[in-house]
Amino acid sequence: MFFSIIIPVYNRPDEVSELLTSLTQTTYAYPFEVVIIEDGSTIPCETVVAQFRSLLTISYYFTENSGPGNSRNFGMQQAKGEYFIIFDSDCIIPAGYLNEVMLELETNYVDCFGGPDQALKSFTPIQKAINFAMTSVLTTGGVRGGSEAITKFQPRSFNMGISQKAFEVSGGFGNIHPGEDPDLAIRLWQLGYNTRLFSKAYVYHKRRIDWEKFQLQVSKFGKARPILNSWYPAYMKPTFFFPSLFILGFYLACFLLLFAQDWLLKTYFSYFLLIYLVASVQTKSLYVGYLSVLAVWKQFRGYGHGFLESFIKVQLLKQKPEAAFPALFFKK
């Protein structure tokens, strides 16, 4: 099986260098290609790519800015492989990654898979805290941590694979972002294809973002979910409402203090204390544990508020998603 690695890039030449360096260190013994799609960047990575042409089979394309989903589709259209593997540009790939993917496909083939992410010791404290929030089973990030059902997994596009056949039949990613990856997974299910979690095919996801950008990102995640629920009501889960209920419950806990009722607020305190202890032990840092509490709060608050806003506009008021949240949609 010939793999094509698809990497959309937007203004991140330094990260591309790290990613490509990690791919040169692979222990995979068979040929593969790398396809870089520059999505309208003002800081291009073409000179970086040129440094790796003697080390990797690599091609580079520059397109007008059309969003990561369309860039991935363009890359897969240019690719020569039988199976496409998609990474975000801020990922670092373990040396044995492709071997793990090949083993999984040979053992129990599936036309679309997703893998989890981990943090490197070299990551900054904020990056480690955000990684904890985005991967821990104690938060909404448990999906990325690998806790979701293995055989009904919605791959995330920072680390996923799709066969050439499944891509051609489905048409690839839509123009919503974020949310383009679960949208594709559900459409694949409707077409009769299966998806699966490859729990050992992890990447190191760097997420070079600050607190403000992180909260904006998770807010967009929250806004995207009710849109997907309106498109695919059969796949809606009660757990999607949990972050919003968590935030509303916190506000209720604060309100109850006016009546000398602190039991609910103590429950929240206990939860965040658990986050602090688990994150501190897991990362071996009390400081990262503290930052993880902040990250989890921002995750719940951003996602919960975004979900509520979108649920009211899209599912209750029946507004068209493109009109209610134009920033979530790229023009094809």
CSV table of C-alpha atoms in Angstrom, one decimal:
chain,number,residue,atom,x,y,z
A,1,MET,CA,0.0,0.0,0.0
A,2,PHE,CA,1.4,3.4,-1.0
A,3,PHE,CA,0.7,6.2,1.4
A,4,SER,CA,0.3,9.9,0.4
A,5,ILE,CA,0.7,12.3,3.4
A,6,ILE,CA,-1.4,15.4,2.9
A,7,ILE,CA,-0.4,18.6,4.8
A,8,PRO,CA,-2.3,21.9,4.4
A,9,VAL,CA,-0.3,24.9,5.6
A,10,TYR,CA,-1.2,28.4,6.5
A,11,ASN,CA,1.6,30.8,7.6
A,12,ARG,CA,3.6,28.1,9.5
A,13,PRO,CA,7.0,27.5,7.8
A,14,ASP,CA,8.8,26.7,11.1
A,15,GLU,CA,6.2,24.0,12.0
A,16,VAL,CA,6.4,22.5,8.6
A,17,SER,CA,10.2,22.2,9.1
A,18,GLU,CA,9.7,20.3,12.3
A,19,LEU,CA,7.0,18.0,10.8
A,20,LEU,CA,9.1,17.2,7.7
A,21,THR,CA,12.2,16.5,9.9
A,22,SER,CA,10.2,14.0,11.9
A,23,LEU,CA,9.1,12.3,8.7
A,24,THR,CA,12.7,11.9,7.6
A,25,GLN,CA,13.3,9.9,10.8
A,26,THR,CA,10.6,7.3,10.1
A,27,THR,CA,11.4,3.6,10.5
A,28,TYR,CA,8.8,2.7,7.8
A,29,ALA,CA,10.7,0.8,5.2
A,30,TYR,CA,8.4,1.4,2.2
A,31,PRO,CA,8.1,4.4,-0.2
A,32,PHE,CA,5.6,7.2,0.6
A,33,GLU,CA,5.0,10.7,-0.7
A,34,VAL,CA,4.3,14.0,1.0
A,35,VAL,CA,2.0,16.6,-0.5
A,36,ILE,CA,2.2,20.2,0.9
A,37,ILE,CA,-0.7,22.6,0.1
A,38,GLU,CA,0.0,26.2,0.8
A,39,ASP,CA,-3.4,27.6,1.6
A,40,GLY,CA,-2.9,31.2,0.5
A,41,SER,CA,-0.2,31.9,3.0
A,42,THR,CA,1.5,35.3,3.2
A,43,ILE,CA,4.5,33.6,4.9
A,44,PRO,CA,5.1,30.7,2.5
A,45,CYS,CA,7.1,27.5,3.3
A,46,GLU,CA,8.3,26.7,-0.2
A,47,THR,CA,12.0,27.3,0.7
A,48,VAL,CA,11.5,25.0,3.7
A,49,VAL,CA,10.1,22.3,1.5
A,50,ALA,CA,13.0,22.7,-1.0
A,51,GLN,CA,15.4,21.7,1.8
A,52,PHE,CA,13.7,18.3,2.0
A,53,ARG,CA,13.5,17.3,-1.6
A,54,SER,CA,16.5,15.1,-1.4
A,55,LEU,CA,15.3,13.4,1.7
A,56,LEU,CA,11.6,12.9,1.0
A,57,THR,CA,9.4,12.4,-2.1
A,58,ILE,CA,7.6,15.7,-1.8
A,59,SER,CA,5.5,18.0,-3.8
A,60,TYR,CA,4.4,21.6,-3.1
A,61,TYR,CA,1.3,23.4,-4.3
A,62,PHE,CA,0.2,27.0,-3.7
A,63,THR,CA,-3.6,27.7,-3.8
A,64,GLU,CA,-5.8,30.7,-3.0
A,65,ASN,CA,-7.0,30.7,0.6
A,66,SER,CA,-10.0,28.4,0.7
A,67,GLY,CA,-9.8,26.8,4.1
A,68,PRO,CA,-8.1,23.6,5.4
A,69,GLY,CA,-10.9,21.2,4.1
A,70,ASN,CA,-10.7,22.4,0.5
A,71,SER,CA,-6.9,22.4,0.7
A,72,ARG,CA,-6.9,18.8,1.9
A,73,ASN,CA,-9.2,17.9,-1.0
A,74,PHE,CA,-6.9,19.6,-3.5
A,75,GLY,CA,-4.0,17.7,-2.1
A,76,MET,CA,-5.7,14.4,-2.3
A,77,GLN,CA,-6.7,15.1,-5.9
A,78,GLN,CA,-3.0,15.6,-6.7
A,79,ALA,CA,-1.7,12.6,-4.7
A,80,LYS,CA,-0.7,9.3,-6.2
A,81,GLY,CA,-1.3,7.1,-3.2
A,82,GLU,CA,-3.9,4.4,-2.5
A,83,TYR,CA,-4.4,5.7,1.0
A,84,PHE,CA,-4.2,9.3,2.2
A,85,ILE,CA,-2.9,10.3,5.6
A,86,ILE,CA,-3.7,13.8,6.8
A,87,PHE,CA,-1.8,15.9,9.3
A,88,ASP,CA,-2.0,19.4,10.6
A,89,SER,CA,1.2,21.4,10.1
A,90,ASP,CA,1.7,21.7,13.9
A,91,CYS,CA,2.2,18.0,14.3
A,92,ILE,CA,5.4,16.0,15.0
A,93,ILE,CA,5.2,12.4,13.8
A,94,PRO,CA,6.7,9.5,15.8
A,95,ALA,CA,9.2,7.4,14.0
A,96,GLY,CA,7.0,4.3,14.1
A,97,TYR,CA,3.7,6.0,13.1
A,98,LEU,CA,3.4,4.6,9.6
A,99,ASN,CA,4.3,1.1,10.8
A,100,GLU,CA,1.4,1.3,13.3
A,101,VAL,CA,-1.0,2.4,10.6
A,102,MET,CA,0.1,-0.3,8.2
A,103,LEU,CA,-0.3,-3.0,10.9
A,104,GLU,CA,-3.8,-1.8,11.8
A,105,LEU,CA,-4.8,-1.8,8.1
A,106,GLU,CA,-3.4,-5.2,7.5
A,107,THR,CA,-5.0,-6.6,10.6
A,108,ASN,CA,-8.5,-5.0,10.3
A,109,TYR,CA,-8.8,-2.8,7.2
A,110,VAL,CA,-11.0,0.3,7.4
A,111,ASP,CA,-11.4,3.0,4.8
A,112,CYS,CA,-11.1,5.8,7.3
A,113,PHE,CA,-9.3,6.0,10.6
A,114,GLY,CA,-8.3,8.6,13.2
A,115,GLY,CA,-5.5,8.6,15.8
A,116,PRO,CA,-5.0,10.4,19.1
A,117,ASP,CA,-2.4,13.0,20.1
A,118,GLN,CA,0.2,13.4,22.9
A,119,ALA,CA,2.5,16.1,24.2
A,120,LEU,CA,6.3,16.1,24.0
A,121,LYS,CA,8.5,17.1,27.0
A,122,SER,CA,9.8,20.0,24.9
A,123,PHE,CA,6.3,21.6,24.6
A,124,THR,CA,5.7,24.8,26.6
A,125,PRO,CA,3.7,24.6,29.8
A,126,ILE,CA,0.6,26.2,28.1
A,127,GLN,CA,0.9,23.7,25.2
A,128,LYS,CA,1.0,20.8,27.7
A,129,ALA,CA,-2.0,22.3,29.6
A,130,ILE,CA,-4.0,22.7,26.5
A,131,ASN,CA,-3.0,19.2,25.4
A,132,PHE,CA,-4.3,17.8,28.7
A,133,ALA,CA,-7.6,19.7,28.3
A,134,MET,CA,-8.0,18.4,24.7
A,135,THR,CA,-7.1,14.7,25.5
A,136,SER,CA,-8.1,13.9,29.0
A,137,VAL,CA,-11.0,11.6,29.7
A,138,LEU,CA,-12.0,14.0,32.5
A,139,THR,CA,-12.9,16.7,30.0
A,140,THR,CA,-14.7,17.1,26.7
A,141,GLY,CA,-11.3,16.2,25.1
A,142,GLY,CA,-11.6,12.6,25.9
A,143,VAL,CA,-12.4,11.9,22.2
A,144,ARG,CA,-8.9,13.0,21.1
A,145,GLY,CA,-7.4,11.1,24.0
A,146,GLY,CA,-8.8,7.9,22.6
A,147,SER,CA,-11.7,7.2,24.9
A,148,GLU,CA,-14.4,7.2,22.2
A,149,ALA,CA,-15.7,3.9,20.9
A,150,ILE,CA,-13.0,2.4,18.7
A,151,THR,CA,-15.4,1.1,16.0
A,152,LYS,CA,-17.6,4.2,15.7
A,153,PHE,CA,-14.9,6.9,15.8
A,154,GLN,CA,-15.2,10.4,14.3
A,155,PRO,CA,-11.6,11.0,13.1
A,156,ARG,CA,-10.1,14.4,13.7
A,157,SER,CA,-8.3,15.9,10.7
A,158,PHE,CA,-5.0,16.7,12.6
A,159,ASN,CA,-4.4,12.9,12.4
A,160,MET,CA,-6.5,10.8,10.1
A,161,GLY,CA,-6.5,8.6,7.1
A,162,ILE,CA,-8.9,7.9,4.3
A,163,SER,CA,-8.7,5.6,1.3
A,164,GLN,CA,-8.6,7.0,-2.2
A,165,LYS,CA,-11.8,5.2,-3.0
A,166,ALA,CA,-13.7,6.6,0.1
A,167,PHE,CA,-12.4,10.1,-0.8
A,168,GLU,CA,-13.6,9.9,-4.4
A,169,VAL,CA,-17.0,8.5,-3.4
A,170,SER,CA,-17.6,11.0,-0.6
A,171,GLY,CA,-16.1,14.0,-2.3
A,172,GLY,CA,-13.9,14.7,0.7
A,173,PHE,CA,-14.3,17.5,3.2
A,174,GLY,CA,-17.1,20.1,3.1
A,175,ASN,CA,-16.7,23.8,3.5
A,176,ILE,CA,-17.5,24.1,7.2
A,177,HIS,CA,-14.6,24.7,9.6
A,178,PRO,CA,-14.2,23.5,12.2
A,179,GLY,CA,-16.5,20.5,12.0
A,180,GLU,CA,-15.4,19.3,8.6
A,181,ASP,CA,-14.0,16.1,10.0
A,182,PRO,CA,-17.1,14.8,11.8
A,183,ASP,CA,-19.1,15.9,8.8
A,184,LEU,CA,-17.0,13.7,6.6
A,185,ALA,CA,-17.1,10.8,9.0
A,186,ILE,CA,-20.9,10.8,9.2
A,187,ARG,CA,-21.3,11.1,5.4
A,188,LEU,CA,-18.9,8.1,5.1
A,189,TRP,CA,-21.1,6.1,7.5
A,190,GLN,CA,-24.1,6.9,5.4
A,191,LEU,CA,-22.3,5.7,2.3
A,192,GLY,CA,-21.6,2.4,4.0
A,193,TYR,CA,-18.0,2.9,5.0
A,194,ASN,CA,-16.6,2.3,8.5
A,195,THR,CA,-14.3,4.4,10.6
A,196,ARG,CA,-12.1,3.3,13.4
A,197,LEU,CA,-9.7,4.6,16.1
A,198,PHE,CA,-6.1,3.5,15.7
A,199,SER,CA,-5.1,4.1,19.3
A,200,LYS,CA,-1.4,3.5,18.8
A,201,ALA,CA,-1.1,5.8,15.8
A,202,TYR,CA,-0.6,9.0,17.8
A,203,VAL,CA,1.1,12.2,16.9
A,204,TYR,CA,2.5,15.0,18.9
A,205,HIS,CA,0.2,17.9,18.4
A,206,LYS,CA,1.9,21.1,19.2
A,207,ARG,CA,-1.0,23.6,19.1
A,208,ARG,CA,1.0,26.8,18.9
A,209,ILE,CA,-1.8,29.0,20.3
A,210,ASP,CA,-2.3,31.4,23.2
A,211,TRP,CA,-5.2,31.4,25.7
A,212,GLU,CA,-7.3,33.9,23.6
A,213,LYS,CA,-6.9,31.8,20.4
A,214,PHE,CA,-7.6,28.6,22.3
A,215,GLN,CA,-10.9,29.9,23.7
A,216,LEU,CA,-11.9,31.2,20.2
A,217,GLN,CA,-11.0,27.8,18.8
A,218,VAL,CA,-13.1,25.8,21.2
A,219,SER,CA,-16.0,28.3,20.9
A,220,LYS,CA,-16.0,27.5,17.1
A,221,PHE,CA,-16.0,23.8,18.0
A,222,GLY,CA,-19.1,24.4,20.1
A,223,LYS,CA,-20.8,26.4,17.4
A,224,ALA,CA,-20.2,23.7,14.8
A,225,ARG,CA,-21.8,20.9,16.7
A,226,PRO,CA,-25.5,22.0,16.6
A,227,ILE,CA,-25.0,22.7,12.9
A,228,LEU,CA,-23.9,19.1,12.5
A,229,ASN,CA,-26.8,18.0,14.7
A,230,SER,CA,-29.2,19.8,12.4
A,231,TRP,CA,-27.8,18.2,9.3
A,232,TYR,CA,-27.5,14.7,10.9
A,233,PRO,CA,-30.1,14.4,13.7
A,234,ALA,CA,-29.8,10.7,13.8
A,235,TYR,CA,-26.2,11.0,15.1
A,236,MET,CA,-26.9,13.6,17.8
A,237,LYS,CA,-25.8,12.5,21.3
A,238,PRO,CA,-27.0,13.8,24.7
A,239,THR,CA,-23.3,14.1,25.7
A,240,PHE,CA,-22.9,17.0,23.2
A,241,PHE,CA,-24.9,19.1,25.6
A,242,PHE,CA,-22.7,18.5,28.5
A,243,PRO,CA,-20.3,21.5,28.3
A,244,SER,CA,-23.2,23.9,28.1
A,245,LEU,CA,-24.9,22.2,31.0
A,246,PHE,CA,-21.6,22.3,32.9
A,247,ILE,CA,-21.4,26.1,32.4
A,248,LEU,CA,-25.0,26.7,33.3
A,249,GLY,CA,-24.6,24.6,36.4
A,250,PHE,CA,-21.6,26.7,37.4
A,251,TYR,CA,-23.7,29.9,37.1
A,252,LEU,CA,-26.4,28.3,39.1
A,253,ALA,CA,-23.9,27.4,41.8
A,254,CYS,CA,-22.8,31.0,42.0
A,255,PHE,CA,-26.5,32.1,42.2
A,256,LEU,CA,-27.2,29.6,45.0
A,257,LEU,CA,-24.6,31.3,47.2
A,258,LEU,CA,-27.0,34.2,47.6
A,259,PHE,CA,-29.2,31.8,49.5
A,260,ALA,CA,-26.2,30.3,51.6
A,261,GLN,CA,-26.3,27.2,49.5
A,262,ASP,CA,-22.7,26.2,48.6
A,263,TRP,CA,-23.0,22.4,48.0
A,264,LEU,CA,-23.0,22.8,44.2
A,265,LEU,CA,-20.1,25.1,44.1
A,266,LYS,CA,-18.2,22.7,46.3
A,267,THR,CA,-18.9,20.0,43.7
A,268,TYR,CA,-17.2,22.2,41.0
A,269,PHE,CA,-14.3,22.9,43.4
A,270,SER,CA,-13.8,19.2,43.8
A,271,TYR,CA,-13.9,18.6,40.1
A,272,PHE,CA,-11.2,21.3,39.4
A,273,LEU,CA,-9.1,20.0,42.3
A,274,LEU,CA,-9.2,16.6,40.6
A,275,ILE,CA,-8.2,18.2,37.3
A,276,TYR,CA,-5.3,19.9,39.1
A,277,LEU,CA,-4.1,16.7,40.8
A,278,VAL,CA,-4.4,14.4,37.7
A,279,ALA,CA,-2.7,17.0,35.4
A,280,SER,CA,0.1,17.6,37.9
A,281,VAL,CA,0.8,13.9,38.2
A,282,GLN,CA,0.4,13.2,34.5
A,283,THR,CA,2.7,16.1,33.5
A,284,LYS,CA,5.0,15.9,36.6
A,285,SER,CA,4.5,19.6,37.1
A,286,LEU,CA,2.4,21.5,39.6
A,287,TYR,CA,2.6,24.6,37.4
A,288,VAL,CA,1.2,22.7,34.4
A,289,GLY,CA,-1.4,21.3,36.7
A,290,TYR,CA,-2.5,24.8,37.6
A,291,LEU,CA,-2.5,25.9,33.9
A,292,SER,CA,-4.5,22.8,33.1
A,293,VAL,CA,-7.3,24.0,35.4
A,294,LEU,CA,-7.4,27.2,33.4
A,295,ALA,CA,-7.3,25.3,30.1
A,296,VAL,CA,-10.2,23.1,31.1
A,297,TRP,CA,-12.3,26.1,32.3
A,298,LYS,CA,-11.6,27.9,29.0
A,299,GLN,CA,-12.5,24.7,27.1
A,300,PHE,CA,-15.8,24.3,28.9
A,301,ARG,CA,-16.7,28.0,28.8
A,302,GLY,CA,-15.7,28.5,25.2
A,303,TYR,CA,-17.4,25.3,23.9
A,304,GLY,CA,-20.4,25.6,26.2
A,305,HIS,CA,-21.2,29.2,25.2
A,306,GLY,CA,-20.6,28.5,21.5
A,307,PHE,CA,-22.8,25.5,21.6
A,308,LEU,CA,-25.6,27.4,23.3
A,309,GLU,CA,-25.5,30.3,20.9
A,310,SER,CA,-25.5,27.9,17.9
A,311,PHE,CA,-28.3,25.7,19.4
A,312,ILE,CA,-30.6,28.7,19.9
A,313,LYS,CA,-29.9,30.2,16.4
A,314,VAL,CA,-29.8,27.0,14.3
A,315,GLN,CA,-31.9,24.5,16.1
A,316,LEU,CA,-34.5,26.6,17.9
A,317,LEU,CA,-34.8,29.7,15.6
A,318,LYS,CA,-34.1,27.6,12.5
A,319,GLN,CA,-31.6,30.1,11.1
A,320,LYS,CA,-29.5,29.0,8.2
A,321,PRO,CA,-26.0,28.1,9.5
A,322,GLU,CA,-24.2,30.0,6.8
A,323,ALA,CA,-26.2,33.1,7.7
A,324,ALA,CA,-25.9,32.7,11.5
A,325,PHE,CA,-22.2,31.9,11.5
A,326,PRO,CA,-20.6,33.0,8.2
A,327,ALA,CA,-17.1,32.8,9.7
A,328,LEU,CA,-17.5,29.0,10.0
A,329,PHE,CA,-17.8,28.5,6.2
A,330,PHE,CA,-15.3,28.8,3.4
A,331,LYS,CA,-16.3,29.5,-0.1
A,332,LYS,CA,-15.4,26.7,-2.5
